[in-house]
């Protein structure tokens, strides 16, 4: 019995976009081509440039041989959720990184602490200046 392929969200695929970790989306399938970068006849730059988007048109326009298409099976890691892929021609924008709620709570507590301490720091500074002036 064949197992179901792993389904990736496009944002996950797009994160793998450099020479140390490169995934491509071609015909709805996701390929981890990192180990193939140095072997690619067109150079690694071509593959890296095809990351962060649907590279189907780029792949088809080159006219790859049947052996090249067969070689792709070696790098196949799953399918993409097609609903998450940006429309053709639309530049991909990664989602904003939201800090975890715990970090937001930490900064909120820090801001309240500063609000409480700031008047005390000002008074302490004024007292130190006054004391320094009286000594002279």
C-alpha positions as a printed NumPy array, in Angstrom:
array([[  0.   ,   0.   ,   0.   ],
       [  1.463,   3.335,  -1.074],
       [  1.802,   6.022,   1.561],
       [  0.319,   9.445,   0.973],
       [  2.872,  12.088,   0.007],
       [  3.628,  14.776,   2.564],
       [  1.743,  18.001,   1.8  ],
       [  3.682,  21.236,   2.215],
       [  2.363,  24.764,   2.57 ],
       [  4.028,  27.059,   0.037],
       [  5.489,  29.229,   2.823],
       [  7.407,  26.182,   4.069],
       [  8.757,  25.413,   0.588],
       [  9.819,  29.029,   0.032],
       [ 11.99 ,  29.039,   3.181],
       [ 14.403,  26.632,   1.494],
       [ 15.995,  29.075,  -0.926],
       [ 19.776,  29.015,  -0.761],
       [ 22.761,  26.862,  -1.686],
       [ 22.714,  25.074,   1.673],
       [ 19.018,  24.174,   1.552],
       [ 17.157,  24.463,  -1.754],
       [ 13.675,  23.173,  -2.563],
       [ 11.829,  23.579,  -5.856],
       [  8.141,  23.427,  -6.701],
       [  7.51 ,  21.896, -10.122],
       [  4.124,  20.66 , -11.355],
       [  2.722,  20.712,  -7.81 ],
       [  5.521,  18.507,  -6.491],
       [  8.241,  19.548,  -4.042],
       [ 11.856,  18.571,  -4.657],
       [ 14.799,  18.983,  -2.295],
       [ 17.556,  19.66 ,  -4.836],
       [ 20.238,  20.724,  -2.36 ],
       [ 22.469,  17.715,  -3.12 ],
       [ 21.967,  18.259,  -6.866],
       [ 23.025,  21.921,  -7.008],
       [ 26.668,  21.257,  -7.883],
       [ 25.718,  18.653, -10.509],
       [ 23.127,  20.78 , -12.324],
       [ 24.387,  21.457, -15.875],
       [ 22.993,  25.013, -15.803],
       [ 24.711,  25.843, -12.509],
       [ 23.388,  26.16 ,  -8.999],
       [ 22.356,  29.796,  -9.494],
       [ 19.625,  28.718, -11.913],
       [ 18.063,  26.411,  -9.343],
       [ 18.368,  28.891,  -6.493],
       [ 16.73 ,  31.562,  -8.673],
       [ 13.832,  29.155,  -9.262],
       [ 13.168,  28.748,  -5.533],
       [ 10.538,  30.848,  -3.699],
       [  8.113,  30.446,  -6.615],
       [  6.384,  27.871,  -8.761],
       [  9.28 ,  26.834, -11.012],
       [  7.091,  24.824, -13.419],
       [  7.351,  27.306, -16.302],
       [ 11.105,  27.684, -15.804],
       [ 11.497,  23.908, -15.867],
       [  9.271,  23.398, -18.914],
       [ 10.804,  26.276, -20.895],
       [ 14.243,  24.64 , -20.782],
       [ 12.979,  21.43 , -22.345],
       [ 14.544,  18.905, -19.99 ],
       [ 15.302,  15.431, -21.298],
       [ 13.361,  12.37 , -20.196],
       [ 16.392,  11.229, -18.16 ],
       [ 16.436,  14.585, -16.353],
       [ 12.731,  14.204, -15.593],
       [ 13.362,  10.688, -14.324],
       [ 16.208,  11.928, -12.114],
       [ 13.757,  14.261, -10.37 ],
       [ 12.154,  11.271,  -8.621],
       [ 15.328,  10.956,  -6.545],
       [ 14.735,  14.425,  -5.042],
       [ 10.94 ,  14.286,  -4.629],
       [  9.848,  14.922,  -1.016],
       [  6.124,  15.645,  -1.291],
       [  3.375,  17.735,  -2.826],
       [  2.354,  21.338,  -2.282],
       [ -1.048,  22.504,  -1.103],
       [ -1.983,  24.29 ,  -4.346],
       [ -4.27 ,  26.698,  -2.486],
       [ -1.192,  28.2  ,  -0.812],
       [  0.8  ,  28.918,  -3.998],
       [  0.823,  32.597,  -5.093],
       [ -0.693,  33.246,  -8.528],
       [  1.725,  33.397, -11.488],
       [  3.443,  36.754, -11.801],
       [  2.772,  37.722,  -8.18 ],
       [  5.976,  38.143,  -6.181],
       [  6.111,  35.964,  -3.097],
       [  6.195,  37.836,   0.2  ],
       [  7.045,  35.78 ,   3.277],
       [  4.548,  36.027,   6.124],
       [  5.475,  38.395,   8.953],
       [  7.245,  36.809,  11.872],
       [  5.142,  37.186,  14.978],
       [  6.968,  36.744,  18.262],
       [  5.528,  34.11 ,  20.578],
       [  2.933,  35.355,  23.069],
       [  5.321,  34.736,  25.954],
       [  7.769,  37.269,  24.481],
       [  4.985,  39.824,  24.011],
       [  3.996,  39.371,  27.686],
       [  7.634,  39.826,  28.706],
       [  7.904,  43.135,  26.853],
       [  4.578,  44.321,  28.281],
       [  5.812,  43.581,  31.83 ],
       [  9.125,  45.291,  31.091],
       [  7.303,  48.408,  29.835],
       [  5.177,  48.556,  33.025],
       [  8.264,  48.136,  35.187],
       [  9.971,  51.008,  33.376],
       [  6.888,  53.184,  33.873],
       [  7.098,  52.541,  37.611],
       [ 10.868,  52.951,  37.895],
       [ 11.345,  55.999,  35.66 ],
       [ 10.039,  58.555,  38.205],
       [ 12.242,  56.981,  40.889],
       [ 15.276,  57.171,  38.594],
       [ 14.561,  60.825,  37.846],
       [ 14.172,  61.637,  41.556],
       [ 17.364,  59.744,  42.385],
       [ 19.264,  61.609,  39.671],
       [ 17.931,  64.962,  40.887],
       [ 18.916,  64.108,  44.456],
       [ 22.433,  63.116,  43.323],
       [ 22.854,  66.401,  41.407],
       [ 21.539,  68.443,  44.368],
       [ 23.928,  66.659,  46.732],
       [ 26.855,  67.296,  44.396],
       [ 26.008,  71.005,  44.143],
       [ 25.687,  71.437,  47.924],
       [ 29.191,  69.982,  48.478],
       [ 30.851,  72.669,  46.359]])
